[in-house]
Amino acid sequence: MDELQINRLPKNFYVYEMSDYRSLDCKKEAQELLDAINTSKKENDIQTYIKSNEKWFIPLSILKAYDFGHHFSCVVPEYQLGAEYRLDYLLIGKNSLGYQFVFVEFEDVNVDYRLKTSNAETDKVRKGLNQIRDWKRWIEQNRGYFLNSEGIKEISNNVPPWGFWYCLVVSRRDRMDELSNQLRGEMENDIGVKIISYDRIVDYVGLLHNGI
């Protein structure tokens, strides 16, 4: 995407270029994020940390989990899906196949992934998964509307049919045991959602010095 097109995007579409990533002190940013996670008390504490400090590279680092974003990377906080739903973040990345999207839901940091007494996810995890199911249904029914929306229509002619992905951020690495990882894998296969811990985002932020 050239400079003229970037300037035509809405102001809440935050584009990061290679120079932006290289200007980050990634080790310092990763440690500060980890500190914020470790001291988090409420569900929205990390969201507040990101937004009040405009650290948009934190959600953008999730593109490290995918194979697109190294040609172009952009994040839109609180993106509205029609009148029904609002994403925590819409990520837009580009590779040689075109532009692709990741719909991101942030859930609670301080929660176990699965119930101690059964092979099932905890309420907070299920809440996030249900939210993503709703988003997927909405996109299946309103793909054309989405692609014609402000900021998206500028790139809609270069979006592959498979270019919609979903990510749930929840829990901590040490609160996910082997069975939790099996359940995560099943959800990835069943509903096509990538589920990552907040610790994984810390890892990704620490690797941003060379971009996505």
mmCIF file of N, CA, C and O in Angstrom, residues 11-12 14-16 20 23-24 29 32 45-60 75 77 89 208:
data_model
loop_
_atom_site.group_PDB
_atom_site.id
_atom_site.type_symbol
_atom_site.label_atom_id
_atom_site.label_comp_id
_atom_site.label_asym_id
_atom_site.label_seq_id
_atom_site.Cartn_x
_atom_site.Cartn_y
_atom_site.Cartn_z
ATOM 1 N N LYS A 11 -8.680 7.667 10.507
ATOM 2 C CA LYS A 11 -7.644 7.996 11.488
ATOM 3 C C LYS A 11 -7.456 6.918 12.544
ATOM 4 O O LYS A 11 -6.410 6.852 13.187
ATOM 5 N N ASN A 12 -8.482 6.072 12.754
ATOM 6 C CA ASN A 12 -8.347 5.008 13.752
ATOM 7 C C ASN A 12 -7.771 3.725 13.170
ATOM 8 O O ASN A 12 -7.742 2.699 13.842
ATOM 9 N N TYR A 14 -4.462 2.280 12.500
ATOM 10 C CA TYR A 14 -3.068 2.564 12.857
ATOM 11 C C TYR A 14 -2.129 1.639 12.079
ATOM 12 O O TYR A 14 -2.095 0.434 12.321
ATOM 13 N N VAL A 15 -1.406 2.236 11.147
ATOM 14 C CA VAL A 15 -0.485 1.489 10.287
ATOM 15 C C VAL A 15 0.912 1.532 10.878
ATOM 16 O O VAL A 15 1.406 2.607 11.257
ATOM 17 N N TYR A 16 1.540 0.373 10.978
ATOM 18 C CA TYR A 16 2.934 0.280 11.429
ATOM 19 C C TYR A 16 3.798 -0.160 10.259
ATOM 20 O O TYR A 16 3.513 -1.165 9.605
ATOM 21 N N ASP A 20 8.733 1.887 12.191
ATOM 22 C CA ASP A 20 8.048 1.951 13.484
ATOM 23 C C ASP A 20 8.457 0.786 14.370
ATOM 24 O O ASP A 20 8.687 0.958 15.576
ATOM 25 N N SER A 23 12.031 1.106 15.683
ATOM 26 C CA SER A 23 12.225 2.150 16.701
ATOM 27 C C SER A 23 11.844 1.670 18.101
ATOM 28 O O SER A 23 12.123 2.355 19.094
ATOM 29 N N LEU A 24 11.213 0.501 18.188
ATOM 30 C CA LEU A 24 10.790 -0.025 19.485
ATOM 31 C C LEU A 24 11.965 -0.631 20.246
ATOM 32 O O LEU A 24 12.832 -1.277 19.660
ATOM 33 N N GLU A 29 9.722 -3.190 26.073
ATOM 34 C CA GLU A 29 8.269 -3.215 25.903
ATOM 35 C C GLU A 29 7.693 -4.568 26.346
ATOM 36 O O GLU A 29 6.620 -4.622 26.961
ATOM 37 N N GLU A 32 7.694 -4.603 30.174
ATOM 38 C CA GLU A 32 6.659 -3.728 30.730
ATOM 39 C C GLU A 32 5.271 -4.342 30.542
ATOM 40 O O GLU A 32 4.406 -4.231 31.423
ATOM 41 N N ASP A 45 -7.901 -4.454 32.384
ATOM 42 C CA ASP A 45 -6.655 -3.777 32.744
ATOM 43 C C ASP A 45 -5.657 -3.732 31.587
ATOM 44 O O ASP A 45 -5.004 -2.702 31.357
ATOM 45 N N ILE A 46 -5.509 -4.825 30.872
ATOM 46 C CA ILE A 46 -4.543 -4.846 29.765
ATOM 47 C C ILE A 46 -5.037 -4.009 28.601
ATOM 48 O O ILE A 46 -4.251 -3.314 27.942
ATOM 49 N N GLN A 47 -6.339 -4.042 28.348
ATOM 50 C CA GLN A 47 -6.904 -3.168 27.318
ATOM 51 C C GLN A 47 -6.627 -1.698 27.661
ATOM 52 O O GLN A 47 -6.254 -0.910 26.783
ATOM 53 N N THR A 48 -6.810 -1.337 28.917
ATOM 54 C CA THR A 48 -6.548 0.035 29.347
ATOM 55 C C THR A 48 -5.083 0.383 29.177
ATOM 56 O O THR A 48 -4.734 1.488 28.723
ATOM 57 N N TYR A 49 -4.203 -0.549 29.521
ATOM 58 C CA TYR A 49 -2.758 -0.335 29.366
ATOM 59 C C TYR A 49 -2.410 -0.067 27.901
ATOM 60 O O TYR A 49 -1.655 0.861 27.580
ATOM 61 N N ILE A 50 -2.960 -0.865 26.997
ATOM 62 C CA ILE A 50 -2.676 -0.700 25.565
ATOM 63 C C ILE A 50 -3.214 0.637 25.061
ATOM 64 O O ILE A 50 -2.498 1.414 24.406
ATOM 65 N N LYS A 51 -4.468 0.910 25.356
ATOM 66 C CA LYS A 51 -5.135 2.067 24.756
ATOM 67 C C LYS A 51 -4.679 3.386 25.364
ATOM 68 O O LYS A 51 -4.472 4.370 24.639
ATOM 69 N N SER A 52 -4.500 3.435 26.680
ATOM 70 C CA SER A 52 -4.091 4.702 27.309
ATOM 71 C C SER A 52 -2.676 5.091 26.914
ATOM 72 O O SER A 52 -2.332 6.277 26.876
ATOM 73 N N ASN A 53 -1.846 4.102 26.591
ATOM 74 C CA ASN A 53 -0.461 4.360 26.162
ATOM 75 C C ASN A 53 -0.290 4.261 24.650
ATOM 76 O O ASN A 53 0.839 4.415 24.144
ATOM 77 N N GLU A 54 -1.381 4.001 23.950
ATOM 78 C CA GLU A 54 -1.366 3.862 22.479
ATOM 79 C C GLU A 54 -0.276 2.888 22.018
ATOM 80 O O GLU A 54 0.436 3.136 21.047
ATOM 81 N N LYS A 55 -0.202 1.771 22.698
ATOM 82 C CA LYS A 55 0.756 0.734 22.333
ATOM 83 C C LYS A 55 0.084 -0.243 21.356
ATOM 84 O O LYS A 55 -0.121 -1.428 21.653
ATOM 85 N N TRP A 56 -0.252 0.256 20.176
ATOM 86 C CA TRP A 56 -0.992 -0.541 19.199
ATOM 87 C C TRP A 56 -0.179 -1.702 18.658
ATOM 88 O O TRP A 56 -0.742 -2.651 18.101
ATOM 89 N N PHE A 57 1.143 -1.641 18.810
ATOM 90 C CA PHE A 57 1.982 -2.748 18.352
ATOM 91 C C PHE A 57 1.741 -4.019 19.169
ATOM 92 O O PHE A 57 2.082 -5.124 18.707
ATOM 93 N N ILE A 58 1.140 -3.878 20.369
ATOM 94 C CA ILE A 58 0.897 -5.074 21.186
ATOM 95 C C ILE A 58 -0.126 -5.988 20.518
ATOM 96 O O ILE A 58 0.178 -7.157 20.257
ATOM 97 N N PRO A 59 -1.343 -5.511 20.214
ATOM 98 C CA PRO A 59 -2.236 -6.408 19.471
ATOM 99 C C PRO A 59 -1.698 -6.757 18.085
ATOM 100 O O PRO A 59 -1.900 -7.887 17.604
ATOM 101 N N LEU A 60 -1.011 -5.823 17.427
ATOM 102 C CA LEU A 60 -0.463 -6.125 16.097
ATOM 103 C C LEU A 60 0.522 -7.280 16.130
ATOM 104 O O LEU A 60 0.662 -8.011 15.143
ATOM 105 N N VAL A 75 -3.786 -1.966 12.629
ATOM 106 C CA VAL A 75 -4.699 -2.375 13.696
ATOM 107 C C VAL A 75 -5.791 -1.315 13.844
ATOM 108 O O VAL A 75 -5.522 -0.114 13.758
ATOM 109 N N PRO A 77 -8.634 -0.452 16.654
ATOM 110 C CA PRO A 77 -9.255 -0.776 17.953
ATOM 111 C C PRO A 77 -10.772 -0.640 17.886
ATOM 112 O O PRO A 77 -11.301 0.258 17.218
ATOM 113 N N TYR A 89 -10.102 -5.801 18.571
ATOM 114 C CA TYR A 89 -9.177 -5.297 17.556
ATOM 115 C C TYR A 89 -9.431 -6.003 16.231
ATOM 116 O O TYR A 89 -9.652 -7.217 16.198
ATOM 117 N N LEU A 208 9.498 -8.086 17.779
ATOM 118 C CA LEU A 208 9.009 -7.124 16.776
ATOM 119 C C LEU A 208 10.092 -6.261 16.138
ATOM 120 O O LEU A 208 9.794 -5.477 15.243
#
